Amino acid sequence: MDLHAPVQYVKGIGPQKAEALAKVGVRTAEDLLLHLPMRYEDRRSFARVADLRPGMRVSVSGEIAVAGLRRARRLTIYEVRLDDGSGRLKAVFFNQPYLKETLARGKRVVFFGLVEPDAMASRLLVMRSPQYEIVEGDEHGGIHTGRLVPVYEKLGTLTVKPLRRVLAHLAEQVPVGLADPCPRICASGSR
């Protein structure tokens, strides 16, 4: 990968996203690669549903045992129950009806989010709009889970999850032995 190539040639970008990225100063693959995260979240540890308590921010892995779409007032609510063998955790997604295809019954997934008490059922716990990743093969490794995960601000039209995916792929393309850009960046920033 030529780091000086226009950003539109980075996998997952294309001409329309490249135009939006140019408006925020990202014109080359290198510009995109040097877009640094705001913070990192430690998503290496997985908790069992039976061990969850309100207030925990955790990753949970399991199979979707129940899934359904319903309407409440002006909202479309997609609800699933994740079963990890030790118990079930409710996850609720608002105004995302397309998830019925992605997070269907029987799929193995990882959820990451804040555990809260469920207002509808006092003994149940819930994650509201957790980040998710479909599990294929290695259950504890992916772009969005099973590691220290970079958290980015929205960049142009790229939201956090697609941006993380694009940058992970781009980082794999970086040539071995590339000179460290930090001295150049640090020198230009200290003037």
mmCIF file of C-alpha atoms in Angstrom:
data_model
loop_
_atom_site.group_PDB
_atom_site.id
_atom_site.type_symbol
_atom_site.label_atom_id
_atom_site.label_comp_id
_atom_site.label_asym_id
_atom_site.label_seq_id
_atom_site.Cartn_x
_atom_site.Cartn_y
_atom_site.Cartn_z
ATOM 1 C CA MET A 1 0.000 0.000 0.000
ATOM 2 C CA ASP A 2 1.336 3.391 -1.010
ATOM 3 C CA LEU A 3 0.670 5.663 1.941
ATOM 4 C CA HIS A 4 0.680 8.721 -0.326
ATOM 5 C CA ALA A 5 -2.109 7.265 -2.492
ATOM 6 C CA PRO A 6 -5.458 9.075 -2.426
ATOM 7 C CA VAL A 7 -7.644 7.877 0.442
ATOM 8 C CA GLN A 8 -10.384 6.774 -1.971
ATOM 9 C CA TYR A 9 -8.268 3.716 -2.859
ATOM 10 C CA VAL A 10 -8.237 2.427 0.721
ATOM 11 C CA LYS A 11 -10.514 -0.588 1.036
ATOM 12 C CA GLY A 12 -13.874 0.518 2.441
ATOM 13 C CA ILE A 13 -13.593 4.187 1.418
ATOM 14 C CA GLY A 14 -14.343 4.874 -2.277
ATOM 15 C CA PRO A 15 -14.968 8.223 -3.978
ATOM 16 C CA GLN A 16 -17.979 9.460 -1.952
ATOM 17 C CA LYS A 17 -16.436 8.846 1.460
ATOM 18 C CA ALA A 18 -13.122 10.228 0.184
ATOM 19 C CA GLU A 19 -14.858 13.482 -0.702
ATOM 20 C CA ALA A 20 -16.300 13.759 2.822
ATOM 21 C CA LEU A 21 -12.896 12.892 4.335
ATOM 22 C CA ALA A 22 -11.171 15.573 2.227
ATOM 23 C CA LYS A 23 -13.442 18.159 3.885
ATOM 24 C CA VAL A 24 -11.911 17.232 7.261
ATOM 25 C CA GLY A 25 -8.335 17.196 5.934
ATOM 26 C CA VAL A 26 -7.891 13.482 5.214
ATOM 27 C CA ARG A 27 -6.672 13.148 1.626
ATOM 28 C CA THR A 28 -4.180 10.263 1.649
ATOM 29 C CA ALA A 29 -3.931 6.814 3.161
ATOM 30 C CA GLU A 30 -1.266 8.221 5.485
ATOM 31 C CA ASP A 31 -3.602 10.995 6.677
ATOM 32 C CA LEU A 32 -6.183 8.355 7.535
ATOM 33 C CA LEU A 33 -3.649 6.107 9.251
ATOM 34 C CA LEU A 34 -2.487 9.020 11.403
ATOM 35 C CA HIS A 35 -6.039 9.680 12.649
ATOM 36 C CA LEU A 36 -5.454 8.584 16.236
ATOM 37 C CA PRO A 37 -8.066 7.232 18.649
ATOM 38 C CA MET A 38 -9.479 9.340 21.510
ATOM 39 C CA ARG A 39 -8.971 6.424 23.892
ATOM 40 C CA TYR A 40 -8.741 2.657 24.142
ATOM 41 C CA GLU A 41 -11.169 0.256 25.824
ATOM 42 C CA ASP A 42 -9.990 -3.005 27.312
ATOM 43 C CA ARG A 43 -12.279 -5.635 25.823
ATOM 44 C CA ARG A 44 -10.000 -8.612 26.431
ATOM 45 C CA SER A 45 -11.906 -9.939 29.446
ATOM 46 C CA PHE A 46 -15.187 -11.760 29.020
ATOM 47 C CA ALA A 47 -17.717 -12.080 31.824
ATOM 48 C CA ARG A 48 -20.270 -14.809 32.389
ATOM 49 C CA VAL A 49 -23.887 -13.666 32.432
ATOM 50 C CA ALA A 50 -24.316 -15.229 35.889
ATOM 51 C CA ASP A 51 -21.557 -12.944 37.233
ATOM 52 C CA LEU A 52 -22.917 -9.679 35.826
ATOM 53 C CA ARG A 53 -23.920 -6.813 38.086
ATOM 54 C CA PRO A 54 -25.429 -3.406 37.229
ATOM 55 C CA GLY A 55 -22.785 -0.819 36.406
ATOM 56 C CA MET A 56 -20.311 -3.260 34.852
ATOM 57 C CA ARG A 57 -18.939 -2.354 31.403
ATOM 58 C CA VAL A 58 -18.039 -5.756 29.951
ATOM 59 C CA SER A 59 -17.844 -8.123 27.011
ATOM 60 C CA VAL A 60 -20.181 -11.114 27.014
ATOM 61 C CA SER A 61 -20.115 -13.931 24.490
ATOM 62 C CA GLY A 62 -22.878 -16.387 23.689
ATOM 63 C CA GLU A 63 -25.654 -17.449 21.366
ATOM 64 C CA ILE A 64 -28.803 -15.502 20.599
ATOM 65 C CA ALA A 65 -31.580 -17.668 22.048
ATOM 66 C CA VAL A 66 -34.527 -15.320 21.495
ATOM 67 C CA ALA A 67 -34.929 -12.431 19.060
ATOM 68 C CA GLY A 68 -37.863 -10.237 18.167
ATOM 69 C CA LEU A 69 -38.933 -6.921 16.734
ATOM 70 C CA ARG A 70 -41.704 -4.821 18.282
ATOM 71 C CA ARG A 71 -43.098 -1.317 18.114
ATOM 72 C CA ALA A 72 -43.568 0.976 21.088
ATOM 73 C CA ARG A 73 -45.039 4.395 20.407
ATOM 74 C CA ARG A 74 -42.841 5.825 17.665
ATOM 75 C CA LEU A 75 -39.917 3.452 18.227
ATOM 76 C CA THR A 76 -38.991 0.174 16.652
ATOM 77 C CA ILE A 77 -37.340 -2.017 19.283
ATOM 78 C CA TYR A 78 -35.271 -5.072 18.483
ATOM 79 C CA GLU A 79 -34.753 -7.296 21.537
ATOM 80 C CA VAL A 80 -32.539 -10.328 21.898
ATOM 81 C CA ARG A 81 -31.602 -12.668 24.723
ATOM 82 C CA LEU A 82 -27.991 -13.798 24.720
ATOM 83 C CA ASP A 83 -27.390 -17.177 26.373
ATOM 84 C CA ASP A 84 -23.866 -18.098 27.465
ATOM 85 C CA GLY A 85 -24.759 -21.270 29.352
ATOM 86 C CA SER A 86 -24.711 -19.549 32.749
ATOM 87 C CA GLY A 87 -27.747 -17.338 32.151
ATOM 88 C CA ARG A 88 -29.447 -14.963 29.749
ATOM 89 C CA LEU A 89 -28.800 -11.294 29.129
ATOM 90 C CA LYS A 90 -31.310 -9.026 27.410
ATOM 91 C CA ALA A 91 -30.029 -6.600 24.760
ATOM 92 C CA VAL A 92 -32.217 -3.851 23.337
ATOM 93 C CA PHE A 93 -31.613 -1.876 20.134
ATOM 94 C CA PHE A 94 -33.729 1.173 19.252
ATOM 95 C CA ASN A 95 -34.787 2.082 15.683
ATOM 96 C CA GLN A 96 -32.528 -0.555 14.105
ATOM 97 C CA PRO A 97 -34.986 -3.037 12.542
ATOM 98 C CA TYR A 98 -32.315 -4.206 10.059
ATOM 99 C CA LEU A 99 -30.636 -6.023 12.979
ATOM 100 C CA LYS A 100 -33.213 -8.823 12.678
ATOM 101 C CA GLU A 101 -31.080 -10.092 9.759
ATOM 102 C CA THR A 102 -27.719 -9.540 11.454
ATOM 103 C CA LEU A 103 -28.512 -10.598 15.028
ATOM 104 C CA ALA A 104 -30.819 -13.514 14.294
ATOM 105 C CA ARG A 105 -31.672 -16.395 16.597
ATOM 106 C CA GLY A 106 -28.874 -18.995 16.707
ATOM 107 C CA LYS A 107 -26.044 -16.555 15.863
ATOM 108 C CA ARG A 108 -22.968 -16.520 18.078
ATOM 109 C CA VAL A 109 -22.117 -12.961 19.099
ATOM 110 C CA VAL A 110 -20.113 -10.837 21.486
ATOM 111 C CA PHE A 111 -21.750 -7.826 23.124
ATOM 112 C CA PHE A 112 -19.841 -5.014 24.801
ATOM 113 C CA GLY A 113 -21.617 -2.405 26.863
ATOM 114 C CA LEU A 114 -22.946 -1.180 30.165
ATOM 115 C CA VAL A 115 -25.001 -3.652 32.216
ATOM 116 C CA GLU A 116 -28.119 -2.098 33.732
ATOM 117 C CA PRO A 117 -31.131 -3.348 35.650
ATOM 118 C CA ASP A 118 -34.101 -3.963 33.363
ATOM 119 C CA ALA A 119 -36.959 -1.587 34.179
ATOM 120 C CA MET A 120 -39.487 -4.062 32.739
ATOM 121 C CA ALA A 121 -38.389 -7.086 34.783
ATOM 122 C CA SER A 122 -36.697 -6.487 38.126
ATOM 123 C CA ARG A 123 -34.486 -9.586 38.136
ATOM 124 C CA LEU A 124 -33.226 -9.272 34.560
ATOM 125 C CA LEU A 125 -30.222 -7.321 33.390
ATOM 126 C CA VAL A 126 -30.040 -5.470 30.092
ATOM 127 C CA MET A 127 -27.540 -3.829 27.745
ATOM 128 C CA ARG A 128 -29.008 -0.955 25.758
ATOM 129 C CA SER A 129 -27.573 -0.673 22.232
ATOM 130 C CA PRO A 130 -24.390 -2.620 23.018
ATOM 131 C CA GLN A 131 -21.615 -2.799 20.490
ATOM 132 C CA TYR A 132 -21.685 -6.224 18.896
ATOM 133 C CA GLU A 133 -19.595 -8.515 16.761
ATOM 134 C CA ILE A 134 -20.686 -11.718 15.059
ATOM 135 C CA VAL A 135 -18.441 -14.594 16.143
ATOM 136 C CA GLU A 136 -16.905 -16.737 13.467
ATOM 137 C CA GLY A 137 -14.109 -19.080 14.471
ATOM 138 C CA ASP A 138 -12.098 -17.543 17.332
ATOM 139 C CA GLU A 139 -14.718 -16.511 19.858
ATOM 140 C CA HIS A 140 -12.490 -14.068 21.695
ATOM 141 C CA GLY A 141 -10.811 -12.214 18.885
ATOM 142 C CA GLY A 142 -12.023 -9.698 16.375
ATOM 143 C CA ILE A 143 -11.730 -6.097 15.379
ATOM 144 C CA HIS A 144 -14.256 -4.841 17.921
ATOM 145 C CA THR A 145 -13.784 -7.328 20.795
ATOM 146 C CA GLY A 146 -11.227 -9.594 22.444
ATOM 147 C CA ARG A 147 -8.451 -7.012 22.534
ATOM 148 C CA LEU A 148 -7.611 -3.432 23.433
ATOM 149 C CA VAL A 149 -9.998 -1.617 21.115
ATOM 150 C CA PRO A 150 -9.333 1.885 19.788
ATOM 151 C CA VAL A 151 -12.267 4.299 20.085
ATOM 152 C CA TYR A 152 -12.365 6.991 17.417
ATOM 153 C CA GLU A 153 -14.415 10.114 16.909
ATOM 154 C CA LYS A 154 -16.585 10.152 13.819
ATOM 155 C CA LEU A 155 -14.464 11.171 10.833
ATOM 156 C CA GLY A 156 -16.353 12.675 7.909
ATOM 157 C CA THR A 157 -19.145 10.206 7.220
ATOM 158 C CA LEU A 158 -17.314 7.290 8.858
ATOM 159 C CA THR A 159 -18.762 6.319 12.223
ATOM 160 C CA VAL A 160 -16.786 4.496 14.905
ATOM 161 C CA LYS A 161 -17.290 0.857 13.914
ATOM 162 C CA PRO A 162 -16.691 1.207 10.128
ATOM 163 C CA LEU A 163 -13.750 3.539 10.807
ATOM 164 C CA ARG A 164 -12.189 0.960 13.153
ATOM 165 C CA ARG A 165 -12.638 -1.724 10.480
ATOM 166 C CA VAL A 166 -11.050 0.437 7.739
ATOM 167 C CA LEU A 167 -8.113 1.442 9.949
ATOM 168 C CA ALA A 168 -7.488 -2.136 11.111
ATOM 169 C CA HIS A 169 -7.308 -3.276 7.478
ATOM 170 C CA LEU A 170 -5.103 -0.300 6.538
ATOM 171 C CA ALA A 171 -2.722 -0.981 9.454
ATOM 172 C CA GLU A 172 -2.224 -4.526 8.129
ATOM 173 C CA GLN A 173 -1.130 -3.039 4.779
ATOM 174 C CA VAL A 174 1.627 -0.820 6.220
ATOM 175 C CA PRO A 175 4.994 -1.829 4.763
ATOM 176 C CA VAL A 176 7.514 -3.414 7.131
ATOM 177 C CA GLY A 177 10.408 -1.085 7.989
ATOM 178 C CA LEU A 178 8.423 2.103 7.486
ATOM 179 C CA ALA A 179 10.152 5.121 9.063
ATOM 180 C CA ASP A 180 8.624 6.346 12.326
ATOM 181 C CA PRO A 181 6.455 9.399 11.555
ATOM 182 C CA CYS A 182 6.507 10.657 15.134
ATOM 183 C CA PRO A 183 9.659 12.802 14.864
ATOM 184 C CA ARG A 184 8.141 14.608 11.861
ATOM 185 C CA ILE A 185 4.743 15.019 13.516
ATOM 186 C CA CYS A 186 6.197 16.045 16.865
ATOM 187 C CA ALA A 187 8.596 18.520 15.238
ATOM 188 C CA SER A 188 5.850 20.174 13.193
ATOM 189 C CA GLY A 189 3.545 20.336 16.233
ATOM 190 C CA SER A 190 6.089 22.032 18.484
ATOM 191 C CA ARG A 191 6.651 25.139 16.365
#
